[in-house]
Tab-separated table of C-alpha atoms and ligand atoms in Angstrom:
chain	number	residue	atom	x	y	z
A	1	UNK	CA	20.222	13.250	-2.454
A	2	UNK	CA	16.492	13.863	-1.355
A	3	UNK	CA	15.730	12.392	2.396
A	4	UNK	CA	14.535	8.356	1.508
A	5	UNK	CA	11.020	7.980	2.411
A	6	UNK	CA	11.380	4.705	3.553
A	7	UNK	CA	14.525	3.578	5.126
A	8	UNK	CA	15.084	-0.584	6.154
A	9	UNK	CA	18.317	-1.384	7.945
A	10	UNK	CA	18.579	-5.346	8.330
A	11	UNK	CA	15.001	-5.703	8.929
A	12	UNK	CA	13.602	-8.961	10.492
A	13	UNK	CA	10.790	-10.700	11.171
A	14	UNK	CA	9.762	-13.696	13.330
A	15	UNK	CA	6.824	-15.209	14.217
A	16	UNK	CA	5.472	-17.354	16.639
A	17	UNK	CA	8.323	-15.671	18.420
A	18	UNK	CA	9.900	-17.702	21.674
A	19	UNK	CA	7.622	-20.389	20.604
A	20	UNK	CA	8.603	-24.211	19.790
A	21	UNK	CA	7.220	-23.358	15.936
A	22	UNK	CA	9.253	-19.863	15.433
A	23	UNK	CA	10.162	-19.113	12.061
A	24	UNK	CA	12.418	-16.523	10.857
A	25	UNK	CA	10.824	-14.914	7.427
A	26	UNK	CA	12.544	-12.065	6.817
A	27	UNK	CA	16.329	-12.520	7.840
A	28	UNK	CA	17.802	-9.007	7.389
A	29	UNK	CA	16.277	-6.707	4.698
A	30	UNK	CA	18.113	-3.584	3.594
A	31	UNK	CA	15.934	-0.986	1.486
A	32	UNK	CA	15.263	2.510	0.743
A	33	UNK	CA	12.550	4.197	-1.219
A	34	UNK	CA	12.353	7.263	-2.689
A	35	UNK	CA	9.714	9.890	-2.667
A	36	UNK	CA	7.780	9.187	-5.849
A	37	UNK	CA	9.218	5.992	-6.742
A	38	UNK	CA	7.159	3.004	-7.953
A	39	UNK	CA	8.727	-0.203	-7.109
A	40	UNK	CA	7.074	-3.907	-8.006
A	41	UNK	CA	7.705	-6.259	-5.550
A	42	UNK	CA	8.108	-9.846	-6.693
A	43	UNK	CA	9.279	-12.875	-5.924
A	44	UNK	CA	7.454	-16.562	-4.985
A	45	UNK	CA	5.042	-17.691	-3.147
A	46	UNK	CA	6.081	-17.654	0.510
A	47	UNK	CA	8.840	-15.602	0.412
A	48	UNK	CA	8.147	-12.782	2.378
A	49	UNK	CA	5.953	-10.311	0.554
A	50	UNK	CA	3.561	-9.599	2.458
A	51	UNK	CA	5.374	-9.725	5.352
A	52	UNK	CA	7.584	-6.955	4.395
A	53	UNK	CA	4.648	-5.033	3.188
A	54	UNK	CA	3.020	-5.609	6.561
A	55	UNK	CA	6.055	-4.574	8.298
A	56	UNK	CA	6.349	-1.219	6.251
A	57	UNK	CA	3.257	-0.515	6.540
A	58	UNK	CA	3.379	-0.537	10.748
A	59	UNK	CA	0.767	-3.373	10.807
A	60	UNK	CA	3.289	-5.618	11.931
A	61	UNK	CA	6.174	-4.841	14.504
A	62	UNK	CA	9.844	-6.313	13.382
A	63	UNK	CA	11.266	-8.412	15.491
A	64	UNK	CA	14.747	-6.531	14.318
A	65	UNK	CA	16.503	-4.410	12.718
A	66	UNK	CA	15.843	-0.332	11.961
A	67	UNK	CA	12.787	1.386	10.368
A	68	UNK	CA	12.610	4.818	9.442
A	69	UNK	CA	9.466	6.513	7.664
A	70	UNK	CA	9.938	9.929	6.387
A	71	UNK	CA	12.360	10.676	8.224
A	72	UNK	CA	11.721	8.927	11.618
A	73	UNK	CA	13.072	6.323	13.690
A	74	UNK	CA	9.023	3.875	13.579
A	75	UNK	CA	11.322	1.081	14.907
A	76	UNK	CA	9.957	1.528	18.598
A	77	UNK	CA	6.888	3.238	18.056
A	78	UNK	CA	3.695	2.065	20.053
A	79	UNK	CA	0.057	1.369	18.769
A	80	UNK	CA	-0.856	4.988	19.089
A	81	UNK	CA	2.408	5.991	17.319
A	82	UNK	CA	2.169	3.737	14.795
A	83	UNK	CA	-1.338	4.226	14.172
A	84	UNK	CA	-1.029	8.127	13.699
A	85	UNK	CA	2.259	7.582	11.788
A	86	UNK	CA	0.152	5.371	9.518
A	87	UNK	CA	-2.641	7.982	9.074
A	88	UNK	CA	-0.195	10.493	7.729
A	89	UNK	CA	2.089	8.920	5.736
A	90	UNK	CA	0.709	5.707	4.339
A	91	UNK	CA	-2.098	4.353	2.594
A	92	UNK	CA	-3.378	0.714	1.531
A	93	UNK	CA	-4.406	-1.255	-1.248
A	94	UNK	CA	-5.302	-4.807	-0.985
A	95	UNK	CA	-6.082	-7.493	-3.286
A	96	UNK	CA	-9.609	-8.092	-2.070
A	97	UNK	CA	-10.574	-4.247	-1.594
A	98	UNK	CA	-11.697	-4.593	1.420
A	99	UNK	CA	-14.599	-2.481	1.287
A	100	UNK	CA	-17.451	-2.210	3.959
A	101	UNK	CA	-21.134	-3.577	2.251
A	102	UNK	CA	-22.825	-1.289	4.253
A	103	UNK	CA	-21.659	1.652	2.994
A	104	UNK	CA	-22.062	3.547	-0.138
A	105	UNK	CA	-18.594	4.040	-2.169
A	106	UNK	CA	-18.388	7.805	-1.212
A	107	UNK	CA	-18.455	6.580	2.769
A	108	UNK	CA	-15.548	3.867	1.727
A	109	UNK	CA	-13.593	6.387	0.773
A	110	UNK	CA	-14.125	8.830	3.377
A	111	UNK	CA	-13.492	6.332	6.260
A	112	UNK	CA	-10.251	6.543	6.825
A	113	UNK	CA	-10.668	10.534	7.250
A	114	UNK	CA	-12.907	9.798	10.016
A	115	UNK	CA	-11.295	7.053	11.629
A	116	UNK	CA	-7.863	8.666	11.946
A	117	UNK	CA	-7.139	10.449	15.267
A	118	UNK	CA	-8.193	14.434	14.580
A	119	UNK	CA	-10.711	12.688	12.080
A	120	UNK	CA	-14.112	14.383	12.966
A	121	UNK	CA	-13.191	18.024	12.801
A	122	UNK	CA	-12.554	17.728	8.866
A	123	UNK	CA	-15.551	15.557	7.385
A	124	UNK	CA	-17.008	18.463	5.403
A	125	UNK	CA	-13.511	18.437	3.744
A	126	UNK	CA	-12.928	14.782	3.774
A	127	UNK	CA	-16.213	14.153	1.802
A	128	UNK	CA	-15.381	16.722	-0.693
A	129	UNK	CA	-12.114	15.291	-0.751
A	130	UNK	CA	-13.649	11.511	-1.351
A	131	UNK	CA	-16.084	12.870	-3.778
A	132	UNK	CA	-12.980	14.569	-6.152
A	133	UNK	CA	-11.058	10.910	-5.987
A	134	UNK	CA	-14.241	8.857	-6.654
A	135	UNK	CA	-14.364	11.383	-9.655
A	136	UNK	CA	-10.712	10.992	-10.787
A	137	UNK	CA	-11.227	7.038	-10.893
A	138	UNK	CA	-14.115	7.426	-12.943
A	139	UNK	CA	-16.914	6.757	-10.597
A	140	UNK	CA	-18.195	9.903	-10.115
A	141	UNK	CA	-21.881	8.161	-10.891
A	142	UNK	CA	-21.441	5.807	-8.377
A	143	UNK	CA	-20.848	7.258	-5.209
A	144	UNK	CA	-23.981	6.375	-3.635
A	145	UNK	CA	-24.014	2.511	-4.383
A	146	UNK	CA	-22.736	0.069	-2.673
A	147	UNK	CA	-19.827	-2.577	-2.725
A	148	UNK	CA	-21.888	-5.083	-4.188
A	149	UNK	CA	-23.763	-3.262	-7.151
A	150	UNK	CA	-20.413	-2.458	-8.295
A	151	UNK	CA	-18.245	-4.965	-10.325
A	152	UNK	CA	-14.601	-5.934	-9.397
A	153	UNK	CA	-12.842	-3.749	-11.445
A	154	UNK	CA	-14.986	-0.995	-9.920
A	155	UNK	CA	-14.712	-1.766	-6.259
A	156	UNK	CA	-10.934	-1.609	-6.593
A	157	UNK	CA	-11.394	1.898	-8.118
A	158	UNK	CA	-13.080	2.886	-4.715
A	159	UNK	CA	-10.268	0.938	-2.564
A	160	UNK	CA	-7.599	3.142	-4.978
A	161	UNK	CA	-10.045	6.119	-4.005
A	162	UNK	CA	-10.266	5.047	-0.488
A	163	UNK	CA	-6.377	4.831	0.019
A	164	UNK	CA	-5.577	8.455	-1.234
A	165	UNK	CA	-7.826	10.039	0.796
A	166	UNK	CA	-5.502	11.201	3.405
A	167	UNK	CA	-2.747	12.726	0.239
A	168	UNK	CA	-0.381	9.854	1.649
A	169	UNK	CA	3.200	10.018	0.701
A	170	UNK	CA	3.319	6.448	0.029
A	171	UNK	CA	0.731	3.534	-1.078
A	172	UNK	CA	1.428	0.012	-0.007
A	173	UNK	CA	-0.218	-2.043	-2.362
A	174	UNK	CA	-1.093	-6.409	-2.183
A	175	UNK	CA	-1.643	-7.747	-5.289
A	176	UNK	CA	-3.734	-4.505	-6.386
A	177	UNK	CA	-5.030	-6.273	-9.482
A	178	UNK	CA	-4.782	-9.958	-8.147
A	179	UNK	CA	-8.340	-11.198	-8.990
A	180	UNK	CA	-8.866	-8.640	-12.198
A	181	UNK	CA	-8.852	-9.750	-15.957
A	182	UNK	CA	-5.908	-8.643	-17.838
A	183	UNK	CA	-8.243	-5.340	-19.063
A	184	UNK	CA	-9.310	-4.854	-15.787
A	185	UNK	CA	-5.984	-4.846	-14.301
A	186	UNK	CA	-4.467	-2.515	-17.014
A	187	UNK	CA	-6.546	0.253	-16.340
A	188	UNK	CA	-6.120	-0.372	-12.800
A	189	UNK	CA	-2.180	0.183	-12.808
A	190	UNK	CA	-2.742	2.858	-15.458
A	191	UNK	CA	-4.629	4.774	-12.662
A	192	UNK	CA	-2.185	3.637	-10.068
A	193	UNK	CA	0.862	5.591	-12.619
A	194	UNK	CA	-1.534	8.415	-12.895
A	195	UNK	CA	-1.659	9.038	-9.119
A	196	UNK	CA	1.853	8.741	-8.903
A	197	UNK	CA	2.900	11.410	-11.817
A	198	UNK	CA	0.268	13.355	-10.273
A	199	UNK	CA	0.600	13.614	-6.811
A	200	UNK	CA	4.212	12.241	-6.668
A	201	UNK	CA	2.837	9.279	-4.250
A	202	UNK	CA	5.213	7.014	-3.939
A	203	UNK	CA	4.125	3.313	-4.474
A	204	UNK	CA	5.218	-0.447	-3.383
A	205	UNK	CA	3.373	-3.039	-5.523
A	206	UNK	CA	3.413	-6.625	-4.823
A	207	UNK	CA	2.223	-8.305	-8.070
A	208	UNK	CA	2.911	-11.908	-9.772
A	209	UNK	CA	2.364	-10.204	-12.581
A	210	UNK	CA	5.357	-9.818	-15.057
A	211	UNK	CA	3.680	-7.498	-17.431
A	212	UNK	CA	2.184	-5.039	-14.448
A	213	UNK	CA	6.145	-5.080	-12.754
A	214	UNK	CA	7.596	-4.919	-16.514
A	215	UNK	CA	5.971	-0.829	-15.992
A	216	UNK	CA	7.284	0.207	-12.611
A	217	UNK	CA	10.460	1.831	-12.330
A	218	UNK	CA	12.068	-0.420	-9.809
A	219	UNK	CA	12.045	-4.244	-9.597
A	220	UNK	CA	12.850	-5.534	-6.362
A	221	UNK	CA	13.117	-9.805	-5.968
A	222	UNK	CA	12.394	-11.303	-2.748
A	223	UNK	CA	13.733	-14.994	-2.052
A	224	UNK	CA	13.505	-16.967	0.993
A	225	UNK	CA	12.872	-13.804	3.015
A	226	UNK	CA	15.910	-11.796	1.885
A	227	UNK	CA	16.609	-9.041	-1.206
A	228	UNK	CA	17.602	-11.719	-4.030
A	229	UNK	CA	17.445	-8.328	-6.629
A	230	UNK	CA	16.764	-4.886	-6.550
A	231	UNK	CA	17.249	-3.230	-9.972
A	232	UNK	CA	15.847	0.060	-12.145
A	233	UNK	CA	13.624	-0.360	-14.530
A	234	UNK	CA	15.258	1.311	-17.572
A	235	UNK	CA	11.353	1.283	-19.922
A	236	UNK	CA	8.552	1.730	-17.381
A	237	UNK	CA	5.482	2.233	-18.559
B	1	ADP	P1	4.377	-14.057	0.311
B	1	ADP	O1	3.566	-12.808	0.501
B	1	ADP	O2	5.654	-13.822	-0.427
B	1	ADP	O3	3.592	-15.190	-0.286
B	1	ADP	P2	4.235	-14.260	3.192
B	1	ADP	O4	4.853	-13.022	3.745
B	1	ADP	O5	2.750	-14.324	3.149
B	1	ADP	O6	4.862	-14.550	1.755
B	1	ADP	O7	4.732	-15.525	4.014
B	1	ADP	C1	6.100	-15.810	4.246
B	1	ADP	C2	6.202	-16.937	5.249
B	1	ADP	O8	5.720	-16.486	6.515
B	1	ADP	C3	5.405	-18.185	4.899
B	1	ADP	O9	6.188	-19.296	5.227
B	1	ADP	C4	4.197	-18.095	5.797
B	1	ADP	O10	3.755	-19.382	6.141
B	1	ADP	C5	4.735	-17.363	7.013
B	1	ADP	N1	3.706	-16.555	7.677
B	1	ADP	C6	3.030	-15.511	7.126
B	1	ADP	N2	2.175	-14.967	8.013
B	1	ADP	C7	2.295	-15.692	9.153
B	1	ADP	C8	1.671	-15.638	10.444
B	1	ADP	N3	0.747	-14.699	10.734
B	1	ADP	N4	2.057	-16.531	11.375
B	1	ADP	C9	3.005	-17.448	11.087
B	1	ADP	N5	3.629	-17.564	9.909
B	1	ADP	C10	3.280	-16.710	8.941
């Protein structure tokens, strides 16, 4: 069997740690992704979601348990460690974009190329880079606007743009298509597949969407912070 990209050994997480109001909201979470794979994450309101995708995505340190990404032991790394580690294997989506109003779409996209540790050297390429993505989500006309003469549907192009910049191996997505009408939110997740067949990216999707989680090929239920079910999806989309 290929190496798991992600590997999650009894993962927990606590916080307000040592404090009166400490709450335990992940209680021991076992999971491995594949390379490639593209797994919904469900499950109610409150029950650890974003947590977990905080956690995997090194924004967040677990208070236990084992984390290994690509193939290394993140469990213990520090803010430098975690921060590089983040650069080269992960990227982001989140529900509201987060995209900077000063800056034209093309610099969204590039930013992460120069924010990341050897970012500087490579801008020529990073642009270039930026400028193919903006391209492949359809914006190729709009890489000089900014965040706000673009509508939602097109801002989350740039943040899918934005979050491939760096060729990650896997794309940590929050409720990608959260705030989108039903259209919207189709083509969204239609360019999300895309990017997967493509590049073989890897993706974890939190959605309360049924019909969006209905076309990934692994369904993974999260209840009261712990892996309720974790099942293929035998007709993705
Ligand atoms: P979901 O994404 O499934 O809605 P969350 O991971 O956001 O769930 O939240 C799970 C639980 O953790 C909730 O009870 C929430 O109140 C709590 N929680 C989330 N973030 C924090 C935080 N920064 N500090 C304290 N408690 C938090």
């Amino acid at each position: 069997m290929t190496q798991p990209l992600v590997r999650l050994q009894g993962l927990r997480k606590t916080y307000n740690e040592g404090l009166p109001n400490a709450e335990e909201v992940l209680h021991g979470i076992d999971l491995e992704i594949a390379p490639g794979e593209f797994t919904a994450l469900i499950g109610p309101s409150g029950s650890g979601k974003s947590t977990l995708l905080n956690a995997l995505g090194l924004l967040e340190t677990a208070s236990g348990g084992r984390y290994e990404l690509a193939g290394r032991d993140v469990t213990q790394f520090d803010d430098d460690e975690r921060t590089r580690a983040r650069h080269q294997v992960l990227g982001f989506i989140f529900q509201f974009h987060h995209l900077l109003p000063a800056f034209t779409a093309l610099e969204n996209v590039m930013l992460p190329g120069l924010m990341r540790p050897s970012g500087k050297d490579g801008a020529e390429a990073i642009r270039r880079r930026a400028a193919e993505l903006l391209a492949a989500v359809g914006l190729a006309d709009a890489m000089d606007k900014k965040p706000q003469q673009l509508s939602g549907g097109m801002q989350q192009r740039v943040a899918i743009a934005r979050a491939l910049v760096l060729g990650p191996r896997l794309v940590l997505a929050d409720e990608p298509t959260g705030n989108l009408d039903t259209h919207t939110s189709d083509s969204i997740f239609e360019l999300l597949r895309r990017f997967n067949r493509e590049f073989g990216t890897a993706l974890l999707v939190v959605t309360h969407d049924p019909r969006l989680a209905a076309r990934c090929d692994r369904i993974v239920r999260l209840v009261d912070g712990l892996i309720a079910a974790d099942e293929p999806n035998l007709r993705p989309g």
